[in-house]
Tab-separated table of C-alpha atoms and ligand atoms in Angstrom:
chain	number	residue	atom	x	y	z
A	1	MET	CA	15.494	3.490	-4.271
A	2	ARG	CA	12.023	5.414	-4.053
A	3	LEU	CA	8.955	3.219	-5.230
A	4	VAL	CA	5.250	3.319	-4.821
A	5	LEU	CA	3.131	0.025	-4.923
A	6	LEU	CA	-0.360	0.350	-5.941
A	7	GLY	CA	-3.088	-2.516	-5.913
A	8	ALA	CA	-6.605	-3.839	-4.475
A	9	PRO	CA	-6.923	-5.315	-1.334
A	10	GLY	CA	-5.576	-9.075	-1.966
A	11	SER	CA	-3.673	-7.191	-5.151
A	12	GLY	CA	-0.606	-9.169	-3.297
A	13	LYS	CA	1.044	-5.134	-2.125
A	14	GLY	CA	2.637	-7.113	1.163
A	15	THR	CA	3.767	-9.861	-0.479
A	16	GLN	CA	5.329	-8.399	-3.534
A	17	ALA	CA	6.777	-6.036	-0.964
A	18	ALA	CA	8.598	-7.865	0.679
A	19	GLN	CA	10.156	-8.891	-1.903
A	20	ILE	CA	11.251	-6.531	-3.332
A	21	VAL	CA	13.355	-4.693	0.608
A	22	SER	CA	15.301	-8.156	0.412
A	23	ARG	CA	16.044	-7.598	-2.936
A	24	LEU	CA	17.406	-4.074	-2.568
A	25	ASN	CA	17.589	-4.025	1.452
A	26	ILE	CA	15.447	-1.120	0.836
A	27	ALA	CA	13.166	-0.023	4.012
A	28	HIS	CA	8.759	-1.660	3.963
A	29	LEU	CA	6.892	1.507	4.615
A	30	SER	CA	3.233	-0.184	5.024
A	31	THR	CA	0.479	2.380	6.565
A	32	GLY	CA	-1.851	-0.433	6.706
A	33	GLU	CA	0.786	-2.148	8.821
A	34	MET	CA	1.403	1.428	10.895
A	35	LEU	CA	-1.888	1.684	11.663
A	36	ARG	CA	-2.301	-1.659	13.097
A	37	ALA	CA	0.182	-1.123	14.986
A	38	SER	CA	-1.411	1.787	16.778
A	39	VAL	CA	-4.586	0.433	16.912
A	40	ALA	CA	-3.172	-2.322	19.445
A	41	SER	CA	-0.347	-0.548	20.978
A	42	LYS	CA	-3.571	1.556	21.599
A	43	SER	CA	-2.708	4.579	21.390
A	44	ALA	CA	-4.791	7.901	19.889
A	45	VAL	CA	-4.233	8.008	16.975
A	46	GLY	CA	-5.070	4.082	16.823
A	47	CYS	CA	-7.968	5.082	19.514
A	48	GLY	CA	-9.787	7.150	16.992
A	49	VAL	CA	-8.289	5.051	13.775
A	50	ASP	CA	-9.732	1.206	14.568
A	51	ALA	CA	-13.645	2.044	13.923
A	52	ILE	CA	-12.621	2.605	10.976
A	53	MET	CA	-10.537	0.457	9.424
A	54	GLN	CA	-12.803	-2.151	10.339
A	55	ARG	CA	-15.955	-0.836	8.307
A	56	GLY	CA	-13.266	-0.817	5.729
A	57	GLU	CA	-12.755	2.875	5.381
A	58	LEU	CA	-9.966	4.709	4.560
A	59	VAL	CA	-7.921	6.925	7.592
A	60	SER	CA	-8.391	10.335	6.710
A	61	ASP	CA	-5.503	12.466	4.725
A	62	ASP	CA	-4.481	13.786	7.339
A	63	ILE	CA	-3.588	11.211	10.377
A	64	VAL	CA	-1.971	9.354	7.828
A	65	VAL	CA	0.393	11.655	5.813
A	66	GLY	CA	1.710	12.954	9.147
A	67	ILE	CA	2.096	9.150	10.260
A	68	VAL	CA	4.122	8.704	7.082
A	69	ALA	CA	5.797	12.324	7.168
A	70	GLU	CA	7.428	11.094	10.452
A	71	ARG	CA	8.201	8.106	9.078
A	72	LEU	CA	10.404	9.470	6.278
A	73	GLN	CA	12.521	11.332	9.833
A	74	ARG	CA	14.164	7.910	10.562
A	75	ASP	CA	17.709	6.807	9.154
A	76	ASP	CA	16.821	3.827	7.946
A	77	ILE	CA	15.082	5.299	4.380
A	78	LYS	CA	18.291	6.619	3.399
A	79	ALA	CA	18.759	3.391	0.766
A	80	GLY	CA	15.196	4.178	-0.166
A	81	TYR	CA	12.083	2.823	1.187
A	82	ILE	CA	8.343	1.220	-1.074
A	83	LEU	CA	5.256	2.760	0.174
A	84	ASP	CA	3.350	-0.184	0.081
A	85	GLY	CA	-0.305	1.212	0.840
A	86	PHE	CA	0.051	5.038	0.372
A	87	PRO	CA	-1.089	6.695	-0.716
A	88	ARG	CA	-4.250	6.084	-1.219
A	89	THR	CA	-5.739	9.586	-2.890
A	90	VAL	CA	-4.554	12.184	-4.568
A	91	ALA	CA	-4.330	14.533	-2.230
A	92	GLN	CA	-2.123	11.943	0.097
A	93	ALA	CA	-0.045	11.741	-3.469
A	94	VAL	CA	0.461	15.543	-3.958
A	95	ALA	CA	1.626	15.566	0.020
A	96	LEU	CA	4.199	12.739	-1.079
A	97	ASP	CA	5.901	15.036	-4.045
A	98	GLN	CA	5.150	17.907	-1.658
A	99	ALA	CA	7.662	16.092	1.025
A	100	LEU	CA	9.848	15.229	-1.584
A	101	ALA	CA	10.320	17.624	-3.082
A	102	ASP	CA	11.494	19.628	-0.208
A	103	ARG	CA	13.996	17.628	0.447
A	104	GLY	CA	14.808	17.531	-2.713
A	105	GLU	CA	14.010	13.632	-4.083
A	106	ASN	CA	12.210	12.540	-5.985
A	107	LEU	CA	9.987	8.180	-6.805
A	108	HIS	CA	11.873	6.886	-9.071
A	109	ALA	CA	8.666	4.602	-10.534
A	110	ALA	CA	4.863	3.546	-8.823
A	111	VAL	CA	4.246	0.119	-10.022
A	112	GLU	CA	0.524	-1.070	-10.028
A	113	LEU	CA	-0.208	-4.485	-9.647
A	114	LYS	CA	-3.829	-4.974	-11.870
A	115	VAL	CA	-6.091	-7.244	-11.437
A	116	VAL	CA	-9.307	-9.346	-11.446
A	117	ALA	CA	-11.445	-7.635	-9.547
A	118	HIS	CA	-13.583	-10.853	-8.872
A	119	ASP	CA	-10.864	-12.867	-8.149
A	120	LEU	CA	-9.486	-10.552	-5.774
A	121	VAL	CA	-12.261	-11.383	-2.161
A	122	HIS	CA	-10.812	-15.521	-2.704
A	123	ARG	CA	-7.335	-14.077	-2.172
A	124	ILE	CA	-8.200	-12.260	0.463
A	125	MET	CA	-9.863	-15.021	2.190
A	126	ALA	CA	-7.338	-17.575	1.466
A	127	ARG	CA	-4.574	-14.853	3.448
A	128	ALA	CA	-7.143	-15.557	6.049
A	129	ALA	CA	-7.266	-18.663	6.304
A	130	GLN	CA	-3.511	-19.243	5.804
A	131	ALA	CA	-3.458	-16.304	9.180
A	132	LYS	CA	-5.653	-18.932	10.888
A	133	ALA	CA	-3.451	-22.391	9.824
A	134	ASN	CA	-0.100	-20.379	10.851
A	135	GLY	CA	-1.722	-19.301	13.625
A	136	GLU	CA	-1.824	-15.379	13.526
A	137	ASN	CA	-4.182	-12.853	14.142
A	138	GLU	CA	-6.908	-12.759	11.537
A	139	ARG	CA	-7.023	-9.233	9.961
A	140	ALA	CA	-10.379	-8.103	11.229
A	141	ASP	CA	-10.684	-6.159	7.876
A	142	ASP	CA	-9.934	-9.669	5.925
A	143	ASN	CA	-14.336	-9.823	5.635
A	144	PRO	CA	-16.441	-10.748	2.115
A	145	GLU	CA	-18.634	-8.028	3.571
A	146	THR	CA	-15.251	-4.965	4.742
A	147	PHE	CA	-13.674	-6.471	1.441
A	148	THR	CA	-16.585	-5.258	-1.142
A	149	LEU	CA	-16.030	-1.710	1.003
A	150	ARG	CA	-12.481	-1.716	0.732
A	151	LEU	CA	-13.276	-2.235	-2.652
A	152	GLN	CA	-15.439	0.401	-3.418
A	153	ALA	CA	-12.453	2.963	-1.430
A	154	TYR	CA	-9.382	1.897	-4.321
A	155	GLU	CA	-11.953	2.156	-6.691
A	156	THR	CA	-13.256	5.461	-5.995
A	157	GLN	CA	-10.437	7.332	-4.071
A	158	THR	CA	-7.572	5.302	-5.251
A	159	ALA	CA	-7.710	3.976	-9.064
A	160	PRO	CA	-7.204	7.138	-9.823
A	161	LEU	CA	-3.961	8.113	-8.822
A	162	VAL	CA	-2.923	5.986	-12.211
A	163	ASP	CA	-3.000	8.521	-14.244
A	164	TYR	CA	-1.754	10.947	-12.027
A	165	TYR	CA	1.436	8.890	-11.824
A	166	ARG	CA	1.360	7.987	-15.417
A	167	SER	CA	1.182	11.514	-16.179
A	168	LYS	CA	4.494	12.256	-14.534
A	169	ASN	CA	5.776	9.191	-16.641
A	170	ILE	CA	7.013	7.190	-14.016
A	171	LEU	CA	4.143	4.814	-13.573
A	172	LYS	CA	5.000	0.855	-14.357
A	173	SER	CA	1.696	-0.971	-14.664
A	174	VAL	CA	2.643	-5.342	-13.939
A	175	ASP	CA	-0.050	-8.494	-14.680
A	176	GLY	CA	-0.866	-9.388	-10.573
A	177	MET	CA	-2.945	-11.854	-11.905
A	178	GLN	CA	0.500	-13.827	-12.724
A	179	PRO	CA	2.079	-16.679	-10.058
A	180	ALA	CA	3.718	-14.067	-7.606
A	181	GLY	CA	7.536	-15.512	-8.943
A	182	ALA	CA	6.626	-14.166	-12.132
A	183	VAL	CA	4.769	-11.338	-10.695
A	184	ALA	CA	8.258	-9.926	-9.187
A	185	ALA	CA	10.446	-10.867	-12.365
A	186	ALA	CA	8.085	-8.546	-14.300
A	187	ILE	CA	8.563	-5.509	-11.228
A	188	ARG	CA	12.439	-6.308	-11.414
A	189	ASP	CA	11.958	-5.930	-14.995
A	190	ALA	CA	9.728	-2.999	-14.565
A	191	ILE	CA	12.607	-0.491	-12.566
A	192	GLY	CA	15.245	-2.056	-13.726
A	193	ALA	CA	16.667	-3.368	-10.132
B	1	LIG	P1	-3.985	-2.036	4.400
B	1	LIG	O1	-3.360	-2.683	5.296
B	1	LIG	O2	-2.719	-1.040	3.188
B	1	LIG	O3	-4.959	-3.030	3.295
B	1	LIG	O4	-4.117	-1.007	5.044
B	1	LIG	C1	-5.271	-1.485	6.029
B	1	LIG	C2	-6.548	-0.260	6.532
B	1	LIG	O5	-5.591	0.764	6.342
B	1	LIG	C3	-7.745	0.237	4.815
B	1	LIG	O6	-8.719	-0.043	4.741
B	1	LIG	C4	-7.482	2.147	6.006
B	1	LIG	O7	-8.526	1.495	6.416
B	1	LIG	C5	-6.213	1.869	6.936
B	1	LIG	N1	-5.343	2.237	5.396
B	1	LIG	C6	-4.172	2.265	5.472
B	1	LIG	N2	-3.534	3.039	4.591
B	1	LIG	C7	-4.015	3.763	4.216
B	1	LIG	C8	-3.935	4.873	4.126
B	1	LIG	N3	-2.929	5.191	2.930
B	1	LIG	N4	-5.017	5.987	3.835
B	1	LIG	C9	-6.390	5.983	4.749
B	1	LIG	N5	-6.508	4.802	5.151
B	1	LIG	C10	-5.241	3.662	4.787
C-alpha cells in the first residue's frame, strides 16, 4: 500500500504514520526526518537547508523531490510506504505522480488529518515539552514564532493538495481532533486496511 499523509504541522502526522507503518509493515518516509538527518550529518544538502528549516520555510521542490526519488530506489519500499510531510506543494505532487507513473504504480490514498488551527500551537508546544522531558533534542523549529510561519506555509502551499487529491478520488479526510487511538481507527476505516 502506498499512502500520502497530509496535515498541518502539529496535526499528528508523525504519531499516526508510526502506527500505520507498524500495523501494515510498510516503510515510513518522512521528508522532515530525512532533512533533519542531512542537517545533523552536515552534508552539502543539510548545510543548504538548515537555515530555511529553522525559519519554518519550505525547502525547494528540487531538493525534496530529489531526496524522495533517491529514497524510492531502496528495496525496503517494495511492500509499500507512507509519505509523511511529502508532497507539500502541487509541484511536488505532480513530480510524485510522474515518478509513480514511471514505475507503473499509483497511490492508494491521500489521508488528510483535519485539525482546528488554533489548537495546533498547543500541540507543538506539548511536543517540545515532551521531547525535553524525555531528554531528547528539541526540534529547532518547534517554537511559536517559527510555528506561525510553518502554518502559513501549510495553508498557502500545502492545503491546495487536498483539492488535488480529491480531484483524483483518493482523498480520505479524517477528524484529527480525536484522541490518537480514535484517529488511528478512523484512518484504518478510511483506507480499508
Ligand atoms: P516536518 O518534520 O514534516 O514538519 O518538516 C520540517 C521542515 O522540513 C519543514 O518545515 C520544511 O522546512 C522541511 N520540509 C519537510 N518536508 C518538506 C517538503 N516536502 N517540502 C519542503 N520542505 C519540507
